[in-house]
Amino acid sequence: MRLECIECGGKFKIHERFYTCPKCGGLLEVEFEPSELKRRLDRKRLRAEPPSVWKYHAFIPILDESKIVSLGEGGTPLYRCDRLAREVRVRELYVKFEGANPTGSFKDRGMTVGITKALELGARTVACASTGNTSASLAAYAAKAGLRCVVLLPKGKVARGKLAQTLVYGARTIAIKGNFDQALALVRRICEERKDIYLLNSLNPFRLQGQKSIGFEIADQLGWKVPDRVVVPMGNCANIWAIYKGFFEFDAVGVTKGIPAMMGIQAEGAKPIVDAVKGGLDKFKPVKKPETIATAIRIGNPVNGPKAIRAIRTSRGTAEAVSDKEIIKAQKSMARLEGIGVEPASASTIAGLKKLVRQGAVKRDECVVCVATGCVLKDPEEAMKVAERPRVALSYEEALKKIERV
Ligand code: F0G
């Protein structure tokens, strides 16, 4: 196990406390030798246990397992969605519902590993910038571990559910003037100066080691098969890479065969990676003022952009952008056809898939998994805004009359 820079290939010891490459500033990734992974892997246990993040502990670089901080993350449902499949026009469609995690988003998969690493490193305080889900998750896991937690949020731009969680879990919450990208730049500066604070944004390579488990679980729940495509919303662009890495490592040790095409979706008002992928570019141009109803992915300068581009290219996937209108329509379809309540960023996957099928980029006979990253209750204000008002009835007769029109 070692840390490796994805840009210059520099190799570093696994327990070094770097966030980026000390040589060139590139993004770091945890790399295993396939032979080491094969040795660590208990194939019998892999077949017997139900899915959860720690089921796949052989792929997670934690040195001291007695320190694991868990709230029971992972093991989320993979719903087969036949009614939605008919609307989207693909043969086999699944939704991996990450809203079923302890704090209602996929972030918990990364935080169980990130916070455990923080304990291994002897940190007392952890920090992040967030559009809301990372802060809710970090605050919960820090509380469980007895660590202090500091979060920087864009003032007035965080969905209510996420803000409420962050506050009630007891994080020191600082609302900054500016957007997520500016909050992240600030917290990075703070953690450079205050070495006692451990940064747990998705720059931190250890968090992504937990998020790989979305890929592991999809293969596990499909009976050790790999779908043709996996569709993922992209914000700061870590998750698409982590899921790709999960499939890559399963393939490397022979648990499954092949890697699905990774399909990244962004909102039209915040689509730097879509532009880079479509333009055939290796570098992306940040968007100065990102805008979308999907506040989770309202990000103009995704720090993990280079990883996302790599995951998409290597897996022969693609990227697409969707409008807020398309997102809202998909959110309602997921809820009304399948009973899956998601926040707007998650609905972007179904909106994107629909578009890709229409364009012929996804064939109708394919097997596709969409990753629904967060629960509808995260953003109740958006949900109320796009749904119908309740009808008021002041008597039995009135109630009956209103029901009759259903
Ligand atoms: N979906 C949801 C619900 C999210 O909260 C996020 C990111 C993403 C998708 C995108 O994932 O950044 O790995 O590409 N939310 C971060 C946060 C930025 O602060 O909660 P990504």
XYZ file of C-alpha atoms and ligand atoms in Angstrom:
427
model
C 0.000 0.000 0.000
C 1.310 3.438 -0.883
C 0.231 6.947 -1.827
C 0.879 7.757 -5.471
C 0.575 11.034 -7.370
C -1.674 10.674 -10.419
C 0.309 13.410 -12.237
C 4.043 12.766 -11.647
C 3.847 9.194 -10.353
C 5.668 10.146 -7.110
C 5.328 7.429 -4.449
C 4.951 8.075 -0.719
C 4.446 6.053 2.448
C 0.834 5.291 3.254
C 0.865 6.996 6.661
C 2.223 10.331 5.396
C -0.152 13.190 6.130
C -0.235 14.712 2.635
C -3.356 15.943 0.916
C -1.653 16.550 -2.445
C 1.695 15.561 -3.950
C 4.547 17.358 -2.110
C 6.571 17.317 -5.361
C 4.125 18.666 -7.972
C 0.852 19.448 -6.154
C -1.009 16.713 -8.099
C -3.815 14.591 -6.684
C -2.853 11.572 -4.604
C -4.345 8.103 -4.747
C -3.892 5.014 -2.601
C -2.457 2.191 -4.684
C -2.203 -1.502 -3.791
C -0.185 -4.234 -5.471
C -2.730 -6.724 -6.865
C -0.707 -9.538 -5.212
C -1.016 -7.782 -1.831
C -4.764 -7.316 -2.363
C -5.159 -10.979 -3.285
C -3.361 -11.945 -0.071
C -5.533 -9.640 2.054
C -8.776 -10.808 0.439
C -10.942 -13.419 2.190
C -13.039 -14.673 -0.750
C -15.249 -16.860 1.435
C -16.194 -13.888 3.607
C -16.753 -11.810 0.478
C -19.401 -14.269 -0.730
C -21.028 -14.821 2.683
C -21.435 -11.378 4.271
C -24.116 -8.824 3.328
C -22.790 -5.628 1.676
C -21.357 -2.857 3.895
C -18.307 -0.588 3.637
C -16.208 -2.688 6.014
C -17.064 -5.971 4.331
C -14.470 -4.873 1.744
C -11.847 -3.976 4.366
C -9.085 -5.695 2.364
C -9.319 -2.759 -0.076
C -9.254 -0.082 2.641
C -5.888 1.187 3.942
C -6.607 1.255 7.658
C -3.696 -0.020 9.723
C -5.439 -0.390 13.097
C -8.894 -1.949 12.758
C -9.626 -1.493 16.461
C -9.960 2.249 15.769
C -12.766 1.933 13.187
C -15.541 4.529 13.696
C -18.763 3.276 12.135
C -22.426 4.251 12.124
C -23.386 1.264 9.950
C -22.753 2.871 6.563
C -23.152 1.172 3.190
C -25.296 -1.848 2.395
C -27.759 0.481 0.646
C -30.471 -0.940 -1.634
C -29.928 -1.481 -5.343
C -33.459 -1.111 -6.682
C -34.437 -2.670 -9.986
C -36.601 0.020 -11.630
C -38.734 -1.433 -14.416
C -41.285 1.399 -14.574
C -38.553 4.023 -14.748
C -36.683 1.879 -17.299
C -39.691 2.096 -19.611
C -39.727 5.889 -19.317
C -35.975 6.183 -19.871
C -36.066 3.447 -22.546
C -33.393 1.027 -21.412
C -33.734 -2.721 -20.865
C -32.355 -3.003 -17.354
C -32.161 -0.055 -14.979
C -31.105 0.009 -11.322
C -30.895 2.834 -8.818
C -28.318 2.562 -6.023
C -30.060 4.486 -3.256
C -27.390 6.193 -1.175
C -30.006 8.174 0.724
C -30.283 5.091 2.959
C -26.931 5.823 4.619
C -26.828 6.989 8.288
C -26.812 10.716 7.457
C -28.732 10.331 4.184
C -25.931 10.524 1.610
C -22.995 8.529 0.187
C -20.574 10.757 2.095
C -20.808 8.414 5.108
C -18.883 5.737 3.185
C -15.906 8.074 2.974
C -16.228 9.522 6.451
C -16.081 6.180 8.269
C -12.630 5.732 6.682
C -11.565 9.401 6.877
C -12.416 9.744 10.557
C -10.776 6.403 11.376
C -7.642 7.677 9.608
C -7.852 10.920 11.609
C -7.745 8.842 14.821
C -4.816 6.788 13.510
C -2.935 10.024 12.818
C -3.740 11.359 16.303
C -5.812 14.338 15.086
C -8.124 16.089 17.570
C -9.922 18.412 15.145
C -11.243 17.758 11.633
C -12.503 20.233 9.033
C -14.132 20.538 5.638
C -15.833 22.939 3.249
C -19.141 21.716 1.962
C -22.301 22.221 -0.044
C -23.968 20.464 2.911
C -23.736 16.682 2.741
C -20.031 16.404 3.518
C -20.478 18.697 6.518
C -23.483 16.710 7.830
C -21.546 13.469 7.513
C -18.276 14.795 8.935
C -20.118 16.331 11.889
C -21.829 13.012 12.695
C -18.688 10.860 12.468
C -16.591 13.420 14.377
C -19.234 13.346 17.125
C -19.113 9.532 17.251
C -15.298 9.646 17.461
C -15.185 12.442 20.058
C -13.326 14.814 17.713
C -13.880 18.539 17.288
C -15.348 19.491 13.921
C -15.146 22.731 11.937
C -17.104 23.288 8.719
C -17.100 26.166 6.235
C -20.288 26.617 4.220
C -21.375 29.107 1.547
C -23.694 31.483 3.410
C -27.355 31.153 2.467
C -26.647 28.463 -0.148
C -26.922 25.241 1.847
C -30.116 23.153 1.750
C -32.048 23.233 5.037
C -31.889 19.520 5.857
C -28.116 19.452 5.516
C -27.613 22.607 7.556
C -29.924 21.320 10.299
C -27.942 18.068 10.515
C -24.582 19.840 10.627
C -25.759 22.118 13.435
C -27.463 19.439 15.522
C -24.404 17.123 15.362
C -22.535 20.009 16.964
C -20.019 21.135 14.315
C -18.498 24.614 14.650
C -20.253 26.011 11.582
C -18.867 29.013 9.755
C -20.936 30.576 6.965
C -18.677 32.411 4.519
C -19.448 35.061 1.946
C -18.810 33.250 -1.309
C -19.480 29.916 -2.967
C -18.257 26.365 -2.280
C -15.068 26.810 -4.322
C -14.118 29.808 -2.182
C -14.999 27.950 1.039
C -12.728 25.085 -0.008
C -9.838 27.440 -0.820
C -10.274 28.990 2.648
C -10.350 25.721 4.570
C -7.290 24.446 2.673
C -5.426 27.576 3.748
C -6.578 27.178 7.327
C -5.391 23.547 7.447
C -2.006 24.507 6.007
C -1.537 27.034 8.789
C -3.133 25.046 11.611
C -1.373 21.688 11.290
C -3.450 20.373 14.199
C -6.582 20.409 12.034
C -7.034 17.420 9.708
C -8.675 18.246 6.364
C -11.406 15.842 5.308
C -12.543 17.204 1.977
C -12.442 14.821 -0.965
C -8.870 15.922 -1.694
C -8.089 13.590 1.184
C -7.256 10.288 -0.550
C -8.444 8.144 2.356
C -12.080 9.241 2.161
C -12.267 7.993 -1.407
C -11.139 4.552 -0.254
C -14.467 4.187 1.529
C -16.424 5.556 -1.437
C -14.975 2.791 -3.647
C -17.466 0.539 -1.875
C -20.312 1.885 -4.054
C -18.626 0.066 -6.956
C -17.976 -3.038 -4.847
C -21.599 -3.180 -3.687
C -23.081 -2.734 -7.172
C -21.065 -5.731 -8.421
C -21.881 -7.716 -5.268
C -25.637 -6.988 -5.526
C -25.708 -7.852 -9.235
C -24.332 -11.309 -8.400
C -20.661 -10.414 -9.084
C -21.504 -8.955 -12.475
C -20.577 -5.558 -13.809
C -23.229 -3.348 -15.455
C -22.611 -1.794 -18.876
C -22.748 1.712 -17.427
C -22.759 3.553 -14.118
C -24.185 7.097 -14.063
C -22.898 9.469 -11.368
C -23.542 13.158 -10.566
C -20.327 15.195 -10.540
C -19.682 18.074 -8.155
C -16.179 18.159 -6.735
C -15.672 15.033 -8.865
C -14.342 12.558 -6.320
C -17.135 10.040 -6.298
C -17.034 9.080 -9.962
C -13.331 8.336 -9.588
C -13.830 6.353 -6.379
C -16.558 4.185 -7.932
C -14.389 3.605 -11.015
C -11.508 2.622 -8.717
C -13.732 0.105 -6.922
C -14.552 -1.656 -10.189
C -10.913 -1.404 -11.286
C -9.646 -3.127 -8.127
C -12.294 -5.882 -8.248
C -11.200 -6.538 -11.830
C -7.494 -6.480 -10.882
C -7.931 -9.268 -8.318
C -10.359 -11.270 -10.469
C -13.488 -10.849 -8.293
C -15.332 -9.482 -11.356
C -14.457 -9.001 -15.000
C -14.430 -5.653 -16.794
C -15.146 -2.055 -15.841
C -18.416 -0.249 -16.639
C -18.386 2.903 -18.745
C -18.475 5.767 -16.241
C -21.018 8.445 -17.175
C -20.603 11.773 -15.361
C -23.495 14.232 -15.136
C -23.313 17.928 -14.283
C -25.857 20.731 -14.222
C -25.862 23.128 -17.195
C -24.867 26.039 -14.947
C -21.840 24.183 -13.527
C -20.364 21.912 -16.191
C -16.589 22.418 -16.494
C -15.901 18.672 -16.768
C -18.607 18.057 -19.374
C -17.017 20.788 -21.515
C -13.543 19.268 -21.104
C -14.701 15.722 -21.915
C -16.728 16.820 -24.932
C -13.895 19.056 -26.131
C -11.367 16.210 -25.812
C -9.298 18.294 -23.364
C -7.133 17.030 -20.498
C -7.561 20.238 -18.516
C -10.835 21.911 -17.625
C -11.733 25.582 -17.428
C -13.332 26.520 -14.086
C -16.796 28.122 -14.123
C -16.685 31.384 -12.135
C -20.296 31.617 -11.009
C -21.809 28.130 -10.904
C -25.613 28.061 -10.729
C -28.155 25.248 -10.425
C -31.089 24.124 -8.314
C -28.952 21.069 -7.453
C -26.978 22.860 -4.729
C -24.905 19.735 -3.928
C -23.160 20.012 -7.298
C -23.115 23.803 -7.604
C -19.328 23.714 -8.035
C -17.314 25.580 -10.665
C -13.767 24.484 -9.903
C -13.844 20.793 -8.931
C -10.549 19.885 -7.268
C -10.859 16.258 -8.352
C -11.603 17.185 -11.972
C -8.441 15.465 -13.297
C -9.497 12.196 -11.622
C -13.002 12.411 -13.095
C -11.669 13.015 -16.611
C -9.332 10.049 -16.208
C -12.084 7.717 -14.943
C -14.395 8.696 -17.807
C -11.710 8.343 -20.511
C -10.209 5.086 -19.280
C -13.609 3.421 -18.927
C -14.779 4.737 -22.333
C -17.604 6.646 -20.734
C -18.765 10.177 -21.351
C -20.195 13.255 -19.642
C -23.423 15.175 -20.178
C -25.109 18.257 -18.762
C -28.776 18.652 -17.802
C -31.004 21.648 -17.133
C -32.755 22.364 -13.824
C -36.059 21.622 -15.555
C -34.851 18.181 -16.596
C -33.571 17.536 -13.073
C -36.938 18.389 -11.497
C -38.795 16.183 -13.977
C -36.482 13.250 -13.238
C -36.812 13.807 -9.475
C -40.593 13.449 -9.787
C -40.322 10.381 -12.041
C -38.052 8.614 -9.541
C -40.447 9.405 -6.708
C -43.707 8.681 -8.539
C -42.721 5.662 -10.611
C -40.424 3.945 -8.124
C -40.942 5.428 -4.653
C -37.364 6.685 -4.517
C -37.050 10.141 -2.933
C -33.866 11.924 -3.909
C -32.375 15.390 -3.797
C -31.899 17.227 -7.130
C -28.204 16.317 -7.638
C -29.130 12.632 -7.550
C -31.996 13.093 -10.013
C -29.496 14.531 -12.505
C -28.392 10.937 -13.216
C -31.804 9.868 -14.541
C -32.165 13.174 -16.430
C -28.711 12.626 -17.960
C -29.380 9.004 -18.824
C -32.595 9.939 -20.609
C -30.670 12.440 -22.711
C -27.887 9.962 -23.498
C -30.408 7.320 -24.612
C -32.119 9.884 -26.838
C -28.770 10.769 -28.398
C -27.955 7.091 -28.946
C -24.879 7.276 -26.691
C -26.502 4.618 -24.466
C -28.091 1.667 -26.283
C -31.543 0.446 -25.288
C -30.390 -3.123 -24.576
C -27.875 -2.071 -21.933
C -27.789 -2.625 -18.173
C -27.404 0.729 -16.393
C -26.982 1.710 -12.741
C -27.706 5.285 -11.606
C -26.206 6.375 -8.301
C -28.763 8.345 -6.275
C -26.360 10.087 -3.938
C -28.690 11.798 -1.415
C -32.173 11.666 0.107
C -35.118 13.989 -0.738
C -35.299 15.255 2.867
C -31.917 16.904 2.448
C -33.551 19.738 0.513
C -37.194 19.998 1.645
C -37.555 23.559 0.362
C -36.762 22.564 -3.213
C -39.119 19.575 -2.950
C -41.982 21.763 -1.694
C -41.326 24.313 -4.404
C -41.600 21.834 -7.279
C -44.469 19.695 -5.938
C -48.187 20.510 -5.783
C -49.573 22.353 -2.737
C -51.655 20.359 -0.259
C -55.421 20.903 -0.789
C -57.162 22.340 2.226
C -60.428 20.793 3.469
C -62.279 22.216 6.441
C -64.951 19.522 6.724
C -65.643 15.834 6.021
C -67.618 16.717 2.876
C -64.888 18.933 1.533
C -62.241 16.251 2.164
C -64.371 13.672 0.368
C -64.896 16.008 -2.574
C -61.169 16.629 -2.938
C -60.401 12.880 -2.801
C -62.963 12.119 -5.517
C -60.960 14.133 -7.986
C -57.864 11.930 -7.565
N -24.508 14.192 -4.960
C -24.640 14.727 -3.743
C -25.927 14.541 -3.032
C -23.570 15.441 -3.158
O -23.717 15.971 -1.953
C -22.369 15.605 -3.902
C -21.253 16.385 -3.361
C -22.290 15.017 -5.160
C -23.373 14.314 -5.662
C -21.069 15.109 -6.004
O -20.041 14.275 -5.543
O -18.265 15.973 -5.227
O -17.721 13.555 -5.312
O -18.453 14.751 -7.358
N -21.311 17.099 -2.328
C -20.173 17.756 -1.699
C -20.549 18.283 -0.328
C -19.498 18.747 -2.548
O -19.901 19.217 0.173
O -21.451 17.732 0.287
P -18.536 14.650 -5.869
